[in-house]
Tab-separated table of C-alpha atoms in Angstrom:
chain	number	residue	atom	x	y	z
A	293	MET	CA	-0.486	16.559	-17.156
A	294	ARG	CA	-3.805	18.165	-16.236
A	295	PRO	CA	-4.937	19.338	-12.755
A	296	PHE	CA	-7.444	17.048	-10.944
A	297	ARG	CA	-9.789	17.482	-8.040
A	298	VAL	CA	-11.801	14.803	-6.318
A	299	ASP	CA	-15.462	15.524	-6.806
A	300	ILE	CA	-17.762	12.537	-6.357
A	301	PRO	CA	-21.355	13.182	-7.565
A	302	GLU	CA	-23.872	13.276	-4.703
A	303	ALA	CA	-25.882	10.651	-6.560
A	304	ASP	CA	-23.047	8.204	-6.082
A	305	LEU	CA	-23.046	8.827	-2.393
A	306	ASP	CA	-26.761	8.443	-2.127
A	307	ASP	CA	-26.473	5.143	-3.990
A	308	LEU	CA	-23.790	3.920	-1.531
A	309	ARG	CA	-26.020	4.741	1.411
A	310	ARG	CA	-29.012	3.032	-0.198
A	311	ARG	CA	-26.995	-0.153	-0.867
A	312	LEU	CA	-25.667	-0.188	2.671
A	313	ALA	CA	-29.242	0.162	4.103
A	314	ALA	CA	-30.456	-2.648	1.914
A	315	ALA	CA	-27.556	-5.101	2.646
A	316	ARG	CA	-28.333	-8.804	3.048
A	317	TRP	CA	-26.378	-10.306	5.971
A	318	PRO	CA	-25.070	-13.858	6.250
A	319	ASP	CA	-25.303	-16.080	9.327
A	320	GLU	CA	-22.136	-17.198	11.081
A	321	ILE	CA	-20.767	-19.815	13.415
A	322	PRO	CA	-21.291	-18.612	17.031
A	323	GLY	CA	-18.153	-17.646	18.833
A	324	ALA	CA	-15.874	-17.848	15.811
A	325	GLY	CA	-14.547	-14.326	16.186
A	326	TRP	CA	-12.194	-13.447	13.379
A	327	ASP	CA	-10.930	-16.979	12.762
A	328	ARG	CA	-13.347	-17.559	9.852
A	329	GLY	CA	-13.389	-14.053	8.567
A	330	VAL	CA	-14.857	-10.695	9.535
A	331	PRO	CA	-17.463	-11.033	12.312
A	332	VAL	CA	-21.071	-10.026	11.375
A	333	ALA	CA	-21.662	-7.843	14.333
A	334	TYR	CA	-18.432	-5.819	13.803
A	335	LEU	CA	-19.118	-5.347	10.058
A	336	ARG	CA	-22.728	-4.411	10.588
A	337	GLU	CA	-21.716	-1.669	13.070
A	338	LEU	CA	-18.949	-0.430	10.811
A	339	ALA	CA	-21.312	-0.413	7.729
A	340	GLU	CA	-23.905	1.579	9.709
A	341	TYR	CA	-21.229	4.096	10.620
A	342	TRP	CA	-20.215	4.292	6.965
A	343	ARG	CA	-23.814	4.929	6.016
A	344	THR	CA	-24.872	7.445	8.672
A	345	GLU	CA	-21.808	9.158	10.143
A	346	PHE	CA	-18.749	8.884	7.829
A	347	ASP	CA	-18.289	12.293	6.183
A	348	TRP	CA	-16.996	11.688	2.633
A	349	ARG	CA	-17.091	15.371	1.822
A	350	ALA	CA	-14.613	16.038	4.691
A	351	ALA	CA	-12.327	13.250	3.333
A	352	GLU	CA	-12.640	14.789	-0.088
A	353	GLU	CA	-11.588	18.218	1.237
A	354	ARG	CA	-8.569	16.691	2.829
A	355	LEU	CA	-7.537	14.981	-0.455
A	356	ASN	CA	-8.072	18.221	-2.339
A	357	ALA	CA	-5.792	20.163	0.013
A	358	HIS	CA	-2.906	18.866	-2.099
A	359	PRO	CA	-2.181	19.387	-5.809
A	360	GLN	CA	-3.323	16.393	-7.914
A	361	TYR	CA	-3.049	15.663	-11.603
A	362	LEU	CA	-3.899	13.141	-14.253
A	363	THR	CA	-1.550	12.152	-17.037
A	364	GLU	CA	-1.254	9.477	-19.693
A	365	ILE	CA	1.670	6.987	-19.459
A	366	ASP	CA	1.952	3.988	-21.790
A	367	GLY	CA	-1.595	4.009	-22.738
A	368	THR	CA	-3.290	4.376	-19.299
A	369	THR	CA	-4.347	7.202	-17.077
A	370	VAL	CA	-2.142	7.778	-14.027
A	371	HIS	CA	-3.341	9.856	-11.078
A	372	PHE	CA	-0.790	11.407	-8.706
A	373	LEU	CA	-0.434	13.904	-5.956
A	374	GLU	CA	2.605	16.232	-5.943
A	375	ALA	CA	3.638	18.337	-2.947
A	376	ARG	CA	6.728	20.380	-3.443
A	377	SER	CA	8.819	21.692	-0.523
A	378	ALA	CA	9.726	25.314	-0.230
A	379	GLU	CA	13.251	24.273	0.690
A	380	PRO	CA	15.634	24.695	-2.346
A	381	ASP	CA	17.600	21.497	-1.700
A	382	ALA	CA	14.675	19.208	-1.210
A	383	MET	CA	15.134	15.620	-2.350
A	384	PRO	CA	12.376	14.203	-4.580
A	385	LEU	CA	10.697	11.181	-3.015
A	386	LEU	CA	8.290	8.840	-4.746
A	387	LEU	CA	5.919	6.912	-2.435
A	388	THR	CA	4.147	3.845	-3.716
A	389	HIS	CA	1.164	2.136	-1.948
A	390	GLY	CA	-0.033	-1.390	-2.223
A	391	TRP	CA	-3.197	-3.354	-1.775
A	392	PRO	CA	-5.658	-2.890	-0.075
A	393	GLY	CA	-4.346	0.628	0.375
A	394	SER	CA	-4.335	3.825	-1.696
A	395	PHE	CA	-2.475	7.061	-2.107
A	396	THR	CA	-4.360	8.388	0.897
A	397	GLU	CA	-2.183	6.316	3.223
A	398	PHE	CA	0.581	8.920	2.915
A	399	LEU	CA	-1.365	12.117	3.467
A	400	SER	CA	-0.235	12.564	7.091
A	401	LEU	CA	3.434	12.131	5.909
A	402	ILE	CA	3.334	15.137	3.497
A	403	GLY	CA	3.729	17.865	6.002
A	404	PRO	CA	6.675	16.436	7.997
A	405	LEU	CA	8.348	15.420	4.655
A	406	THR	CA	7.927	18.667	2.785
A	407	ASP	CA	8.174	21.077	5.744
A	408	PRO	CA	10.289	19.441	8.400
A	409	VAL	CA	10.994	22.678	10.268
A	410	ALA	CA	7.337	23.167	10.976
A	411	HIS	CA	7.202	19.641	12.408
A	412	GLY	CA	10.220	19.923	14.716
A	413	GLY	CA	12.817	18.774	12.199
A	414	ASN	CA	15.686	20.111	10.159
A	415	ALA	CA	15.334	21.995	6.872
A	416	ALA	CA	18.065	19.705	5.393
A	417	ASP	CA	15.646	16.792	5.608
A	418	ALA	CA	13.141	18.261	3.254
A	419	PHE	CA	11.564	16.328	0.327
A	420	HIS	CA	9.456	17.001	-2.680
A	421	VAL	CA	6.798	14.283	-2.442
A	422	VAL	CA	5.118	12.470	-5.412
A	423	ILE	CA	2.364	9.970	-4.581
A	424	PRO	CA	0.833	8.167	-7.578
A	425	SER	CA	-2.098	5.782	-7.558
A	426	LEU	CA	-1.200	2.357	-8.965
A	427	PRO	CA	-2.708	1.714	-12.378
A	428	GLY	CA	-6.087	0.061	-11.828
A	429	TYR	CA	-6.518	1.815	-8.383
A	430	ALA	CA	-8.751	4.715	-7.498
A	431	PHE	CA	-8.369	7.574	-10.001
A	432	SER	CA	-5.673	5.641	-12.041
A	433	GLY	CA	-8.342	3.064	-12.868
A	434	PRO	CA	-9.558	1.071	-14.389
A	435	THR	CA	-6.804	-0.156	-16.700
A	436	ARG	CA	-8.049	-0.952	-20.131
A	437	ALA	CA	-5.388	-3.420	-21.317
A	438	PRO	CA	-3.470	-6.416	-19.968
A	439	GLY	CA	0.164	-6.418	-19.137
A	440	TRP	CA	0.382	-3.999	-16.189
A	441	ASP	CA	2.764	-5.947	-13.946
A	442	VAL	CA	5.219	-4.546	-11.433
A	443	ARG	CA	7.941	-4.028	-14.059
A	444	ARG	CA	5.647	-2.048	-16.239
A	445	VAL	CA	4.498	0.039	-13.275
A	446	ALA	CA	8.120	0.769	-12.443
A	447	ARG	CA	8.886	1.937	-15.951
A	448	ALA	CA	5.806	4.210	-15.825
A	449	TRP	CA	6.986	5.613	-12.567
A	450	ALA	CA	10.380	6.418	-14.218
A	451	GLU	CA	8.553	8.261	-16.945
A	452	LEU	CA	6.380	10.130	-14.423
A	453	MET	CA	9.432	11.332	-12.445
A	454	SER	CA	11.222	12.326	-15.684
A	455	GLY	CA	8.173	14.274	-16.798
A	456	LEU	CA	8.133	16.182	-13.439
A	457	GLY	CA	11.695	17.173	-14.002
A	458	HIS	CA	13.244	15.083	-11.158
A	459	GLU	CA	16.759	14.118	-12.218
A	460	ARG	CA	17.616	12.330	-8.938
A	461	TYR	CA	15.081	10.847	-6.478
A	462	VAL	CA	14.379	8.240	-3.836
A	463	ALA	CA	11.804	5.439	-4.190
A	464	GLN	CA	9.946	4.237	-1.181
A	465	GLY	CA	7.202	1.651	-0.644
A	466	GLY	CA	5.588	-1.299	1.117
A	467	ASP	CA	3.326	-4.080	0.020
A	468	TRP	CA	3.253	-3.722	-3.898
A	469	GLY	CA	5.271	-0.678	-3.340
A	470	MET	CA	8.151	-2.935	-2.305
A	471	PRO	CA	8.723	-4.853	-5.601
A	472	ILE	CA	7.780	-1.777	-7.687
A	473	SER	CA	10.342	0.380	-5.890
A	474	LEU	CA	12.935	-2.285	-6.322
A	475	GLN	CA	12.051	-2.763	-10.041
A	476	LEU	CA	12.256	1.044	-10.426
A	477	GLY	CA	15.820	0.925	-9.111
A	478	LEU	CA	16.644	-1.722	-11.658
A	479	ALA	CA	14.872	0.153	-14.459
A	480	ASP	CA	16.141	3.669	-13.752
A	481	PRO	CA	19.593	3.369	-12.059
A	482	GLU	CA	20.783	6.641	-13.538
A	483	HIS	CA	18.193	8.599	-11.503
A	484	VAL	CA	17.160	6.560	-8.500
A	485	ALA	CA	19.466	7.615	-5.636
A	486	GLY	CA	18.162	5.028	-3.149
A	487	VAL	CA	15.354	2.586	-2.451
A	488	HIS	CA	13.677	2.605	1.030
A	489	LEU	CA	11.174	-0.117	1.993
A	490	ASN	CA	8.842	-0.611	4.940
A	491	MET	CA	8.414	-4.275	3.981
A	492	PHE	CA	10.802	-6.873	2.635
A	493	ALA	CA	10.093	-10.467	1.926
A	494	THR	CA	12.825	-13.003	2.527
A	495	ILE	CA	12.255	-16.414	1.078
A	496	PRO	CA	14.757	-19.210	1.644
A	497	THR	CA	16.323	-20.475	-1.488
A	498	GLY	CA	18.033	-23.565	-0.015
A	499	PRO	CA	18.954	-25.330	3.243
A	500	GLU	CA	22.024	-23.146	3.558
A	501	ASP	CA	19.747	-20.156	4.398
A	502	LEU	CA	18.448	-21.979	7.408
A	503	GLU	CA	21.740	-22.944	8.936
A	504	GLY	CA	22.681	-21.176	12.089
A	505	LEU	CA	19.597	-18.974	12.397
A	506	ASP	CA	18.593	-17.959	15.868
A	507	GLU	CA	15.260	-18.582	17.408
A	508	ARG	CA	13.762	-15.291	16.424
A	509	ASP	CA	14.627	-15.717	12.764
A	510	ARG	CA	13.431	-19.306	12.588
A	511	GLY	CA	10.171	-18.070	14.166
A	512	ARG	CA	9.858	-15.476	11.401
A	513	LEU	CA	10.297	-18.128	8.708
A	514	GLU	CA	7.834	-20.483	10.463
A	515	PHE	CA	5.329	-17.689	10.660
A	516	ALA	CA	5.751	-16.969	6.954
A	517	LEU	CA	5.109	-20.614	6.135
A	518	ALA	CA	1.998	-20.664	8.355
A	519	PHE	CA	0.837	-17.403	6.679
A	520	GLU	CA	1.221	-19.087	3.312
A	521	ARG	CA	-0.932	-22.020	4.384
A	522	THR	CA	-3.760	-20.211	6.158
A	523	ALA	CA	-3.838	-16.507	5.117
A	524	MET	CA	-3.208	-16.235	1.421
A	525	GLY	CA	-6.710	-16.889	0.100
A	526	TRP	CA	-7.072	-13.326	-1.188
A	527	GLN	CA	-3.799	-13.590	-3.131
A	528	LYS	CA	-4.791	-16.924	-4.790
A	529	ILE	CA	-8.163	-15.519	-5.877
A	530	GLN	CA	-6.917	-12.195	-7.100
A	531	SER	CA	-3.968	-13.755	-8.952
A	532	THR	CA	-6.138	-16.284	-10.768
A	533	ARG	CA	-9.774	-14.987	-11.022
A	534	PRO	CA	-9.904	-11.144	-10.476
A	535	GLN	CA	-12.762	-10.758	-12.882
A	536	THR	CA	-14.998	-13.266	-11.024
A	537	LEU	CA	-14.233	-11.583	-7.755
A	538	ALA	CA	-15.075	-8.194	-9.223
A	539	TYR	CA	-18.737	-8.794	-9.594
A	540	GLY	CA	-19.441	-9.207	-5.949
A	541	LEU	CA	-17.176	-6.448	-4.701
A	542	THR	CA	-18.400	-3.943	-7.415
A	543	ASP	CA	-22.037	-4.664	-6.666
A	544	SER	CA	-21.979	-4.813	-2.774
A	545	PRO	CA	-20.295	-2.183	-0.651
A	546	VAL	CA	-20.537	-4.460	2.353
A	547	GLY	CA	-18.690	-7.190	0.372
A	548	GLN	CA	-16.072	-4.604	-0.673
A	549	LEU	CA	-15.707	-3.415	2.956
A	550	ALA	CA	-15.250	-6.905	4.291
A	551	TRP	CA	-12.813	-7.883	1.657
A	552	ILE	CA	-10.315	-5.154	2.550
A	553	VAL	CA	-10.943	-4.382	6.237
A	554	GLU	CA	-10.018	-7.982	7.172
A	555	LYS	CA	-6.420	-7.218	5.899
A	556	PHE	CA	-6.280	-4.034	7.919
A	557	LYS	CA	-6.978	-6.242	10.968
A	558	GLU	CA	-4.666	-9.087	10.138
A	559	TRP	CA	-1.675	-7.210	8.930
A	560	SER	CA	-1.644	-4.313	11.359
A	561	ALA	CA	-0.844	-4.087	15.060
A	562	ALA	CA	-4.561	-4.196	15.793
A	563	ASP	CA	-5.556	-6.272	18.878
A	564	ARG	CA	-9.377	-6.768	18.622
A	565	VAL	CA	-10.466	-4.662	15.653
A	566	PRO	CA	-8.685	-2.706	12.869
A	567	GLU	CA	-9.443	0.603	14.624
A	568	ASP	CA	-7.047	-0.397	17.470
A	569	ALA	CA	-4.300	0.434	14.942
A	570	ILE	CA	-5.748	2.646	12.239
A	571	ASP	CA	-8.263	5.438	12.404
A	572	ARG	CA	-11.763	4.440	11.395
A	573	ASP	CA	-12.288	7.352	9.016
A	574	GLU	CA	-8.942	6.546	7.360
A	575	LEU	CA	-10.146	2.939	6.773
A	576	LEU	CA	-13.481	4.115	5.358
A	577	THR	CA	-11.811	6.800	3.150
A	578	ILE	CA	-9.884	3.860	1.444
A	579	ALA	CA	-12.983	1.639	1.299
A	580	SER	CA	-14.924	4.531	-0.175
A	581	LEU	CA	-12.268	5.066	-2.905
A	582	TYR	CA	-12.423	1.407	-3.947
A	583	TRP	CA	-16.220	1.589	-4.030
A	584	LEU	CA	-16.843	4.984	-5.613
A	585	THR	CA	-14.267	4.390	-8.405
A	586	ALA	CA	-15.477	0.769	-8.912
A	587	THR	CA	-11.805	-0.470	-8.952
A	588	ALA	CA	-12.096	-3.647	-6.903
A	589	GLY	CA	-11.580	-5.667	-10.046
A	590	SER	CA	-8.968	-3.488	-11.756
A	591	SER	CA	-6.847	-3.213	-8.628
A	592	ALA	CA	-6.865	-7.025	-8.319
A	593	GLN	CA	-5.465	-7.299	-11.924
A	594	LEU	CA	-2.024	-6.374	-10.562
A	595	TYR	CA	-1.946	-9.819	-8.836
A	596	TYR	CA	-2.947	-11.549	-12.037
A	597	GLU	CA	-0.354	-9.840	-14.019
A	598	SER	CA	2.488	-10.131	-11.554
A	599	THR	CA	1.795	-13.484	-9.885
A	600	PRO	CA	-0.155	-15.566	-12.381
A	601	THR	CA	0.341	-18.703	-10.280
A	602	PRO	CA	1.098	-19.140	-6.628
A	603	ALA	CA	4.441	-20.701	-7.624
A	604	ASP	CA	5.502	-17.406	-9.172
A	605	PHE	CA	4.767	-15.371	-5.968
A	606	PRO	CA	8.229	-15.841	-4.322
A	607	ALA	CA	10.057	-14.854	-7.570
A	608	VAL	CA	8.132	-11.513	-7.635
A	609	TRP	CA	8.659	-10.739	-4.008
A	610	GLY	CA	11.874	-12.597	-3.009
A	611	GLY	CA	14.442	-11.315	-5.544
A	612	PRO	CA	17.373	-11.275	-6.044
A	613	TRP	CA	17.636	-7.518	-6.411
A	614	PRO	CA	20.996	-6.462	-7.905
A	615	LEU	CA	20.512	-2.749	-7.320
A	616	ALA	CA	23.225	-0.251	-8.187
A	617	MET	CA	22.147	2.175	-5.400
A	618	PRO	CA	21.770	1.847	-1.578
A	619	ALA	CA	18.688	0.231	-0.122
A	620	GLY	CA	17.158	0.482	3.328
A	621	VAL	CA	14.549	-1.571	5.166
A	622	ALA	CA	12.355	-0.555	8.081
A	623	VAL	CA	10.877	-3.551	9.870
A	624	PHE	CA	7.609	-3.147	11.754
A	625	PRO	CA	7.051	-6.063	14.159
A	626	GLU	CA	3.325	-6.674	13.458
A	627	ASP	CA	3.676	-6.894	9.631
A	628	ALA	CA	2.207	-9.804	7.859
A	629	SER	CA	5.787	-10.884	6.813
A	630	LEU	CA	8.951	-10.183	8.825
A	631	PRO	CA	12.294	-10.505	6.932
A	632	VAL	CA	15.502	-12.284	8.088
A	633	ARG	CA	18.384	-9.934	7.753
A	634	ARG	CA	20.874	-12.595	6.720
A	635	ILE	CA	18.718	-13.627	3.775
A	636	ALA	CA	17.978	-10.002	2.936
A	637	GLU	CA	21.604	-9.158	2.648
A	638	LYS	CA	22.081	-12.112	0.287
A	639	VAL	CA	19.284	-11.132	-2.161
A	640	LEU	CA	19.760	-7.341	-1.689
A	641	PRO	CA	23.541	-6.810	-1.810
A	642	THR	CA	23.424	-2.950	-1.592
A	643	LEU	CA	21.498	-3.076	1.702
A	644	THR	CA	23.030	-0.271	3.851
A	645	HIS	CA	20.231	0.658	6.222
A	646	TRP	CA	18.184	-1.704	8.513
A	647	THR	CA	15.880	-0.539	11.402
A	648	GLU	CA	13.780	-2.824	13.613
A	649	PHE	CA	11.019	-1.000	15.383
A	650	ASP	CA	9.192	-2.095	18.504
A	651	ARG	CA	5.743	-1.255	17.299
A	652	GLY	CA	3.647	-0.971	14.087
A	653	GLY	CA	2.525	-3.264	11.311
A	654	HIS	CA	2.063	-3.488	7.537
A	655	PHE	CA	0.418	-0.102	7.076
A	656	ALA	CA	3.364	1.890	8.611
A	657	ALA	CA	2.279	5.272	7.037
A	658	LEU	CA	-1.101	4.970	8.845
A	659	GLU	CA	-0.023	3.256	11.999
A	660	GLN	CA	3.342	4.891	12.866
A	661	PRO	CA	3.810	7.870	10.627
A	662	GLU	CA	6.413	9.543	12.831
A	663	LEU	CA	8.580	6.442	12.890
A	664	LEU	CA	8.372	5.988	9.159
A	665	VAL	CA	9.241	9.605	8.367
A	666	GLY	CA	12.181	9.476	10.784
A	667	ASP	CA	13.564	6.274	9.185
A	668	ILE	CA	13.180	7.793	5.595
A	669	ARG	CA	15.038	10.891	6.701
A	670	GLU	CA	17.869	8.808	8.317
A	671	PHE	CA	18.231	6.637	5.237
A	672	VAL	CA	18.288	9.562	2.760
A	673	ARG	CA	20.749	11.782	4.693
A	674	PRO	CA	23.896	10.190	3.292
A	675	LEU	CA	22.404	10.242	-0.230
A	676	ARG	CA	21.918	14.000	-0.357
A	677	GLY	CA	24.430	16.294	-2.013
C-alpha cells in the first residue's frame, strides 16, 4: 500500500475548460422539461459554471485532507481512503459507493463517524472508516481485464480489510454498494459483523409475494415496474455496450455531465433541478472525477460484468441473501426503488433493523448525511463488544 494524493495536472483542467467552451449543443422539443432527458438551458448553465466558477483545486484540497492509498488486489489497482478514529474501541466500517457516484459521496460522514464527540455524539459510536473506489472508477481505474463483477469486488474488499488489519468490521452501501456489501457478507462471514444498506431492492418471485399487500406496498411495486419500463435505459446500455458508450463520454465533458447529472435529478429528492437536493459543487466534483480520470467506460464495465442481460438484473439485486450476520436497511422515500419489507424479510432472513425516513433519496450520504450517520450508529450498537 502506497500513499496517494490527488494532483491533477493543470493542463488537464485547461483542456476541460477548452472543451466546455467549444461544446456543440443539440436542439430540443420546446416545453419538454426533463421528460426527454436533461434540458439544454439547464445543462448549458451548469457547464458554464463548471468552466468558469467551479474550483477543482478547492475540491482537490478537500479530498487530500484525508489519507489515501493505492494498492494492488487481484491484478488491479485499488484506491481507498482510510480515516482512523482516536477512540480505542472504534468499529471498522467499510463504505461502498455506486454509479454514478464516487468515494467523495462519503466525505461529510467521516468527521461524525470517526469523532462523534466533536459532532454532538457519544464516543462509543466511533468508527474507523475505509472508503474504496470501485474497480474501474476514479483512481481505481481503469480496469485492465474482464471479470470484475460484484462477487469479485466483494472478495477484493475482504482482502483490503484484512490487509488493513481489521479482524471484525461492518459493511455499508447503497446502489452497487448494496449487492457488493451483501456479497461481502457471504464471502467473509468470519469477519463481517453486520451489513447496513441505504438501498434494498425487493423483486417479487411469485404471486404469493403480492397477496395481502397494503396500498403503499403495492404502489412501491407498481413504481418499480414503471421504472423498469421507462427509466432503465442507462442500465441496458451500460450492461450491453459499455465500450460504445465510452467514446462519447470520454471525448465530451458535456456528454459526461449530462449522462450522470440526470440520475442525480431522477433518483434524489430534487424537485426542479438536482441542486435542490445535492450541492452543485458536490455534483461537479463527481463529474470532474469521471472526466479527469477518463473512467466513464471502465465504470460502466461493472454493469456488463454483473448484469450481462436485463433478465439477470433481478438475480444480482434481488437475492436471496442467506447472510450469517445481522443486516439493516435504511429506506429513503425519494429513492429510485423502494423496498417492501415483507419481501425483504423473505430474501434477507437476518434482517434485524429497518428504518423508514420521511425525506431523502438515493444519494443518502449527500442528501441526508445526519440521518444516515444516525442510522448506521443505531444499527451497529448491538454489534459492538
